[in-house]
Amino acid sequence: MSESDGVLGVAVIGYAFMGRAHSGAWRAVGAFRPELPQVRQQVLVGRDARQVDRAARRLGWAESSTDWRAVLERADVDVVDVCVPGHLHAEIAVAALEAGKHVIVEKPLANTLVEAEKMVDAARLARTRGIRSMVGFNYRRVPALALARQHVADGRIGEVRQVRISYLQDWLVDETAPMSWRLRRESAGSGALGDLGSHAVDQVRFLLGQEVTQVDGMTHTFVTRRPGERGTEDVSVDDAAWATLRTDGGAVVSLEVSRMATGRKNSLQIDVFGSRGSLRFDLESLNELWTCLDGAEFATRVLVTQPDQPYLDGWWPPGHVLGWDHTFTHQAADFLQALAQGEDPTPSFEDGLAVQQVLEAIERSGTHQDVSTPQPEVLR
Amino acid sequence: MSESDGVLGVAVIGYAFMGRAHSGAWRAVGAFRPELPQVRQQVLVGRDARQVDRAARRLGWAESSTDWRAVLERADVDVVDVCVPGHLHAEIAVAALEAGKHVIVEKPLANTLVEAEKMVDAARLARTRGIRSMVGFNYRRVPALALARQHVADGRIGEVRQVRISYLQDWLVDETAPMSWRLRRESAGSGALGDLGSHAVDQVRFLLGQEVTQVDGMTHTFVTRRPGERGTEDVSVDDAAWATLRTDGGAVVSLEVSRMATGRKNSLQIDVFGSRGSLRFDLESLNELWTCLDGAEFATRVLVTQPDQPYLDGWWPPGHVLGWDHTFTHQAADFLQALAQGEDPTPSFEDGLAVQQVLEAIERSGTHQDVSTPQPEVLR
Amino acid sequence: MSESDGVLGVAVIGYAFMGRAHSGAWRAVGAFRPELPQVRQQVLVGRDARQVDRAARRLGWAESSTDWRAVLERADVDVVDVCVPGHLHAEIAVAALEAGKHVIVEKPLANTLVEAEKMVDAARLARTRGIRSMVGFNYRRVPALALARQHVADGRIGEVRQVRISYLQDWLVDETAPMSWRLRRESAGSGALGDLGSHAVDQVRFLLGQEVTQVDGMTHTFVTRRPGERGTEDVSVDDAAWATLRTDGGAVVSLEVSRMATGRKNSLQIDVFGSRGSLRFDLESLNELWTCLDGAEFATRVLVTQPDQPYLDGWWPPGHVLGWDHTFTHQAADFLQALAQGEDPTPSFEDGLAVQQVLEAIERSGTHQDVSTPQPEVLR
Amino acid sequence: MSESDGVLGVAVIGYAFMGRAHSGAWRAVGAFRPELPQVRQQVLVGRDARQVDRAARRLGWAESSTDWRAVLERADVDVVDVCVPGHLHAEIAVAALEAGKHVIVEKPLANTLVEAEKMVDAARLARTRGIRSMVGFNYRRVPALALARQHVADGRIGEVRQVRISYLQDWLVDETAPMSWRLRRESAGSGALGDLGSHAVDQVRFLLGQEVTQVDGMTHTFVTRRPGERGTEDVSVDDAAWATLRTDGGAVVSLEVSRMATGRKNSLQIDVFGSRGSLRFDLESLNELWTCLDGAEFATRVLVTQPDQPYLDGWWPPGHVLGWDHTFTHQAADFLQALAQGEDPTPSFEDGLAVQQVLEAIERSGTHQDVSTPQPEVLR
């Protein structure tokens, strides 16, 4: 800690969707975990001076700034939390680590493997000096998923054989929905595969504690042209992706992600089938885990709001459900706890790189075989 | 507003369960509704100086105090939010209103009808001076229930005929669970009926916009003696209660509340059946509303996380669910909006009194008739 | 058995809804339980000679008849299965028992207590001669409910404290739906209370193995006038009914039945809460039972299609679900088994009478108390 | 029809699982659809004279036989229904068609492509003489799936883009479960892929009305050795299979089948995502279809028991659910209706062949790519 009062100064870079979510976590983490090092919301950083100043006041920050490099020099900033778009992650994160700041980077780690590898190098070097880093896969902090990982680790479902994981949204179903930066490869890097698939692959590694060793998959763009500001434009990223993965523990995983799944708003569904049980989760019912443990015949719907379940003792009595944004508070708390204990938080930048290596291998894979079926003379 | 900076100073009295929940709301309301008057978390009040000081720091308060009367005199306090146990509500709330402070009182309004009526008198007088008051039935701010009320008000389910409402918990199932202040009439006033039934009755009035005119009901204590600190003690409140209500709009409501409903943690379930549709809700799945509207044959599961649904435009993209504690942020925002517009917030103290009048009538009612069935000669 | 071939001759009286369902059971029972006495579908009885003849051929009967009294005299008829409307039950059933035939009577046992008592007398007398009788509460033969009863009897949920039972349909929601015999007291005896409430009360007695000793309730008709063939007519039965029951085992039961529950087609829902567990069932998901047993914290969704569960070993492999009409096949099998073992089948006519005594007591009970709430000056 | 009485004589070959299910259909079809040609359960055929005789009596057959060739010569047999194991299908079906009998063959059509093609040739030739044939994919007769197909055909979900289909069972989870003929390639032909995948591929073709044109997939055996009668044996079929399919209509389908999905008994789940809606089904909740139609935002749970839905007008009032075996009665009725109208029933033998061509292409496909992820120095 940089200051005599023992309070950690935090800077968040970015004040859009993720900057707002992370700000809420820094506001709430002290109430959630009073025993952890106290934090001070020191400075919010953005490009537009007026807007970032207004955001800072509303989101609980003491100051605002438009100069992230200057913020890295400040003695009253101990933690830098990077919430800007992916193509800016590498530059800021590497500089922050070099400046001796602990760093959190929102997922995905970077838009390219080259950048991600550079970040891993910087994190490894910084680690030797006691500087900590983490990538923000917040779904590891969903209580139900943390509980699921415990059950797997404790052998409650036996040896994991088969995993079904899908992350389905529907915001691109309408073919007249306009072109945007998210649909151009140069700005977004990837489509559903990178955005949703990264969460899915991280969960596979997290829940199983295994590495992905082989992949076969494909991506597809259903709506290939959309209206842009200057006429129709080509969509250059995928709308959906599919893959089967094999892990070093012998499990087979089927993965499917899509932005065209009509009726699904934010549905990350996971089934883990083991030799002695199974687990089931859906992000749209974030407080529930279906558990079939220790050779049981059927699954139990567990409402994950009990004080003895992960992250729950800092909140409310049983049955008082949490929301999506609570996961960021849990993430901030886990990060602070690692700092307090002088340990490296997880997931590491290496974890972030591993996810991107799997995604890239999926993009490169995939060969289909033709099938020729008879032309029936009768109507089906 | 008392201050030149146009920022409202808030004091919360109480820092236990409800004090923590309300503190979170005051921390978050600016991020949720930037366009509303800004608030300053001025002072947290409690009886134990050291503990309330520690709580104040962790929950985001500038100061702490052990003297609520002194706090009422402060010019930098505009809003007093009363989160202490029910038997202290009347004294503090009446004094705060007389001191010219806007007041929020956690539900139930008071433990006795006499106290509740006194509070209504004070609120009516204060209202003539532009001083606002509200009782904290936070479930009115569950987005799914606010949406349900809209559908009823818009006639989407026609004329409401039949309502089923139950609020079931299970924390008293174990007959060896110890005696506590909540199980003594002198301290708690009532058992499941007052604690859970108050939410249920408020929802009936809120959703239907109708008054309860007749009741028939009963209460019951399943475990009548529990281990106390000095030996076994009598339980003097109800474990469960049942009632049928009739409203001035011609609806019939069945109500059931219990702390003995094994397997249910916090299950407030509501079915509203109308002449052209129906609605269904369960607090354990807080982000969902089942809607059967406009004469439809079957119910649709609506995930209430769309930006055009109540309270959702201030949060996250579709499918990113909220938790139980977000309702307090909504409540704070609604209160601030009423202040900003010079209007009386709802639910009013009169609403709080009406709920208690219904509950008391339920306690007084109930006559059962004997049935004599044949003693079959065969085994059933 | 009357014949040398050891095959039981069956006659069904009535070929409408229930006659069709019972005919299907007699067709299928041999395939379901090959080890039971074989049956022969001897004769189907109805009033219209042409229609009953056509029905007999399609429903698998050897003959048809329009004279039920003559059928009672036939030596090749051993079992008489009464599927006509309730007001005809007593006459036919008593005559059949006197003629020495084993008798099944569709529920409810009769339309009046006087008739039901007469039937009980006849059944008791016949029993002394080895003549068997049963009332057709087929939901006792839903595998999930039979399993539920086992769990209760085995103490898996401890002492039963609280039961919630509702039977909701919606076929009368439309206020322009025409008048019919079911809505006139003289022909139907009762409305939702008799039709749906009888199933509900029978389930309470069946699942708990306890007698109802006290009731408090009410009935209500939401649509009091409906279009008849000769202009608008008064509806003289209830659309819905509510009650709380107390049992001789100390349980409290809330009961609600309705034909106005928009969106519910045939929803018999049962929650049984005990001191060590709970059970949950919905007839619209007939193959599922939610079980929370032996002090477990949460409920497990059991798919009741396993060969070791009640009635399942005669059907298909796990996961192959049964339908509503399979319950009649189970009922026929249970009846045949009782005959084979020289025992009285259940539920007995006494059981049928007990249900009607409870229903009548509900109709006679009910007193509501007025509530006067404040007229708020503010809008709610 | 062969006889003067206008009644069709039926022979079923086989009296095990499928023979029992088909027998039930022939018993019930007259009650279900009185307007169709009447049938006579003439003869049940099996290898063991005593057992088939006993089965015939219990399953409603007039006679039994051990000589299927002799049965094909009988003038009182019009329909031959083949329920024996797959490797016997071709010989019996071809002979029956040549003998001028209408033929139903249980799925899959045959164990090899060569046999299946021979059967298609025989069916085409017979068709020119007015002899009809059908393969028994009974899930086309699940009312909810028939309704789903209607919605797709009517354009209610727009252009189909993405389909998720899985068929999961768990009867092989236990690695000590014994070896059986189903786990040897020579007798079973295939494992989960053939058994479960055939239903899945048929549903894709049925629901979409499209042909599969490309596949990429893989199969896997998790438990490769199991205890046999003479010691441990190699399992020579797959436990699970995965594939992505492309159709001639531009849809992408992900398919997963398994006998190792702990906790799933018979779960055929289907999601169909279109440009204007989606559909969802699970065989374990056979009477439900989730529909999101005509651009709706969310899905409605439709209880498929309304008289205006497919197959329902011949059964019971709304809300009275059907079981798995009712689908065979619907199948028999559809077959009889085609005969009555002089049309070819569906699915045809060509449909059966098409399914097997897709399955074989899946078995031949599949190439995985290695992924090398970093070895993190920190623990995950």
PDB file of C-alpha atoms in Angstrom, chain D residues 88-190:
ATOM      1  CA  LEU D  88     -33.871 -58.873 -39.393  1.00  0.00           C
ATOM      2  CA  HIS D  89     -35.800 -55.929 -40.846  1.00  0.00           C
ATOM      3  CA  ALA D  90     -34.733 -56.236 -44.475  1.00  0.00           C
ATOM      4  CA  GLU D  91     -35.575 -59.887 -44.997  1.00  0.00           C
ATOM      5  CA  ILE D  92     -39.030 -59.716 -43.414  1.00  0.00           C
ATOM      6  CA  ALA D  93     -40.030 -56.356 -44.826  1.00  0.00           C
ATOM      7  CA  VAL D  94     -39.007 -57.177 -48.389  1.00  0.00           C
ATOM      8  CA  ALA D  95     -40.824 -60.518 -48.245  1.00  0.00           C
ATOM      9  CA  ALA D  96     -43.950 -58.912 -46.820  1.00  0.00           C
ATOM     10  CA  LEU D  97     -44.019 -56.241 -49.514  1.00  0.00           C
ATOM     11  CA  GLU D  98     -43.565 -58.902 -52.156  1.00  0.00           C
ATOM     12  CA  ALA D  99     -46.446 -60.808 -50.585  1.00  0.00           C
ATOM     13  CA  GLY D 100     -48.591 -57.713 -51.093  1.00  0.00           C
ATOM     14  CA  LYS D 101     -48.850 -56.705 -47.458  1.00  0.00           C
ATOM     15  CA  HIS D 102     -48.688 -53.116 -46.232  1.00  0.00           C
ATOM     16  CA  VAL D 103     -45.626 -52.813 -44.004  1.00  0.00           C
ATOM     17  CA  ILE D 104     -44.536 -50.820 -40.976  1.00  0.00           C
ATOM     18  CA  VAL D 105     -40.904 -51.226 -39.890  1.00  0.00           C
ATOM     19  CA  GLU D 106     -39.669 -50.019 -36.525  1.00  0.00           C
ATOM     20  CA  LYS D 107     -36.764 -47.578 -36.717  1.00  0.00           C
ATOM     21  CA  PRO D 108     -33.966 -47.746 -37.633  1.00  0.00           C
ATOM     22  CA  LEU D 109     -34.841 -48.967 -41.114  1.00  0.00           C
ATOM     23  CA  ALA D 110     -31.926 -51.451 -41.155  1.00  0.00           C
ATOM     24  CA  ASN D 111     -28.486 -51.962 -39.662  1.00  0.00           C
ATOM     25  CA  THR D 112     -26.581 -51.391 -42.910  1.00  0.00           C
ATOM     26  CA  LEU D 113     -26.896 -49.043 -45.861  1.00  0.00           C
ATOM     27  CA  VAL D 114     -26.943 -51.997 -48.241  1.00  0.00           C
ATOM     28  CA  GLU D 115     -29.964 -53.517 -46.537  1.00  0.00           C
ATOM     29  CA  ALA D 116     -31.686 -50.159 -46.307  1.00  0.00           C
ATOM     30  CA  GLU D 117     -31.235 -49.562 -50.027  1.00  0.00           C
ATOM     31  CA  LYS D 118     -32.675 -52.983 -50.792  1.00  0.00           C
ATOM     32  CA  MET D 119     -35.723 -52.113 -48.691  1.00  0.00           C
ATOM     33  CA  VAL D 120     -36.167 -48.810 -50.506  1.00  0.00           C
ATOM     34  CA  ASP D 121     -36.109 -50.650 -53.819  1.00  0.00           C
ATOM     35  CA  ALA D 122     -38.756 -53.082 -52.615  1.00  0.00           C
ATOM     36  CA  ALA D 123     -40.924 -50.267 -51.278  1.00  0.00           C
ATOM     37  CA  ARG D 124     -40.718 -48.364 -54.564  1.00  0.00           C
ATOM     38  CA  LEU D 125     -41.739 -51.413 -56.529  1.00  0.00           C
ATOM     39  CA  ALA D 126     -44.590 -52.226 -54.131  1.00  0.00           C
ATOM     40  CA  ARG D 127     -45.783 -48.629 -54.276  1.00  0.00           C
ATOM     41  CA  THR D 128     -46.550 -49.063 -57.965  1.00  0.00           C
ATOM     42  CA  ARG D 129     -48.991 -51.781 -56.955  1.00  0.00           C
ATOM     43  CA  GLY D 130     -50.663 -49.711 -54.226  1.00  0.00           C
ATOM     44  CA  ILE D 131     -48.798 -51.468 -51.421  1.00  0.00           C
ATOM     45  CA  ARG D 132     -47.821 -49.000 -48.671  1.00  0.00           C
ATOM     46  CA  SER D 133     -44.805 -48.861 -46.387  1.00  0.00           C
ATOM     47  CA  MET D 134     -43.621 -46.725 -43.496  1.00  0.00           C
ATOM     48  CA  VAL D 135     -40.727 -46.565 -41.029  1.00  0.00           C
ATOM     49  CA  GLY D 136     -41.695 -46.078 -37.388  1.00  0.00           C
ATOM     50  CA  PHE D 137     -40.140 -42.838 -36.199  1.00  0.00           C
ATOM     51  CA  ASN D 138     -42.819 -42.457 -33.560  1.00  0.00           C
ATOM     52  CA  TYR D 139     -41.561 -39.104 -32.233  1.00  0.00           C
ATOM     53  CA  ARG D 140     -43.056 -37.480 -35.331  1.00  0.00           C
ATOM     54  CA  ARG D 141     -46.344 -38.308 -33.577  1.00  0.00           C
ATOM     55  CA  VAL D 142     -45.599 -36.521 -30.333  1.00  0.00           C
ATOM     56  CA  PRO D 143     -48.300 -33.813 -30.436  1.00  0.00           C
ATOM     57  CA  ALA D 144     -45.866 -31.113 -29.325  1.00  0.00           C
ATOM     58  CA  LEU D 145     -43.435 -31.994 -32.124  1.00  0.00           C
ATOM     59  CA  ALA D 146     -46.183 -32.202 -34.719  1.00  0.00           C
ATOM     60  CA  LEU D 147     -47.265 -28.743 -33.561  1.00  0.00           C
ATOM     61  CA  ALA D 148     -43.661 -27.538 -33.781  1.00  0.00           C
ATOM     62  CA  ARG D 149     -43.452 -28.692 -37.385  1.00  0.00           C
ATOM     63  CA  GLN D 150     -46.700 -26.848 -38.173  1.00  0.00           C
ATOM     64  CA  HIS D 151     -45.281 -23.643 -36.713  1.00  0.00           C
ATOM     65  CA  VAL D 152     -42.119 -23.978 -38.818  1.00  0.00           C
ATOM     66  CA  ALA D 153     -44.093 -24.784 -41.962  1.00  0.00           C
ATOM     67  CA  ASP D 154     -46.443 -21.859 -41.333  1.00  0.00           C
ATOM     68  CA  GLY D 155     -43.478 -19.479 -41.084  1.00  0.00           C
ATOM     69  CA  ARG D 156     -44.283 -18.588 -37.477  1.00  0.00           C
ATOM     70  CA  ILE D 157     -40.583 -18.601 -36.542  1.00  0.00           C
ATOM     71  CA  GLY D 158     -39.330 -17.231 -39.863  1.00  0.00           C
ATOM     72  CA  GLU D 159     -36.323 -18.741 -41.593  1.00  0.00           C
ATOM     73  CA  VAL D 160     -34.698 -21.436 -39.471  1.00  0.00           C
ATOM     74  CA  ARG D 161     -31.071 -20.615 -38.756  1.00  0.00           C
ATOM     75  CA  GLN D 162     -29.823 -22.613 -35.825  1.00  0.00           C
ATOM     76  CA  VAL D 163     -30.945 -25.895 -34.273  1.00  0.00           C
ATOM     77  CA  ARG D 164     -29.702 -27.512 -31.079  1.00  0.00           C
ATOM     78  CA  ILE D 165     -30.701 -31.113 -30.673  1.00  0.00           C
ATOM     79  CA  SER D 166     -29.522 -33.548 -28.046  1.00  0.00           C
ATOM     80  CA  TYR D 167     -30.737 -36.942 -26.948  1.00  0.00           C
ATOM     81  CA  LEU D 168     -29.280 -37.845 -23.565  1.00  0.00           C
ATOM     82  CA  GLN D 169     -29.679 -40.966 -21.449  1.00  0.00           C
ATOM     83  CA  ASP D 170     -27.636 -42.299 -18.553  1.00  0.00           C
ATOM     84  CA  TRP D 171     -28.022 -46.069 -18.450  1.00  0.00           C
ATOM     85  CA  LEU D 172     -24.324 -46.698 -19.187  1.00  0.00           C
ATOM     86  CA  VAL D 173     -22.867 -44.314 -16.594  1.00  0.00           C
ATOM     87  CA  ASP D 174     -21.876 -47.121 -14.271  1.00  0.00           C
ATOM     88  CA  GLU D 175     -18.594 -48.544 -15.604  1.00  0.00           C
ATOM     89  CA  THR D 176     -19.373 -51.907 -14.034  1.00  0.00           C
ATOM     90  CA  ALA D 177     -22.607 -52.284 -16.008  1.00  0.00           C
ATOM     91  CA  PRO D 178     -22.260 -55.539 -17.946  1.00  0.00           C
ATOM     92  CA  MET D 179     -21.492 -56.124 -21.588  1.00  0.00           C
ATOM     93  CA  SER D 180     -24.529 -56.793 -23.821  1.00  0.00           C
ATOM     94  CA  TRP D 181     -25.425 -57.254 -27.476  1.00  0.00           C
ATOM     95  CA  ARG D 182     -26.150 -53.535 -27.667  1.00  0.00           C
ATOM     96  CA  LEU D 183     -22.477 -52.793 -27.012  1.00  0.00           C
ATOM     97  CA  ARG D 184     -21.098 -55.024 -29.764  1.00  0.00           C
ATOM     98  CA  ARG D 185     -20.813 -53.634 -33.260  1.00  0.00           C
ATOM     99  CA  GLU D 186     -21.662 -56.944 -34.941  1.00  0.00           C
ATOM    100  CA  SER D 187     -25.073 -57.165 -33.296  1.00  0.00           C
ATOM    101  CA  ALA D 188     -26.001 -53.528 -32.704  1.00  0.00           C
ATOM    102  CA  GLY D 189     -24.428 -51.873 -35.722  1.00  0.00           C
ATOM    103  CA  SER D 190     -23.808 -48.720 -33.729  1.00  0.00           C
TER     104      SER D 190
END
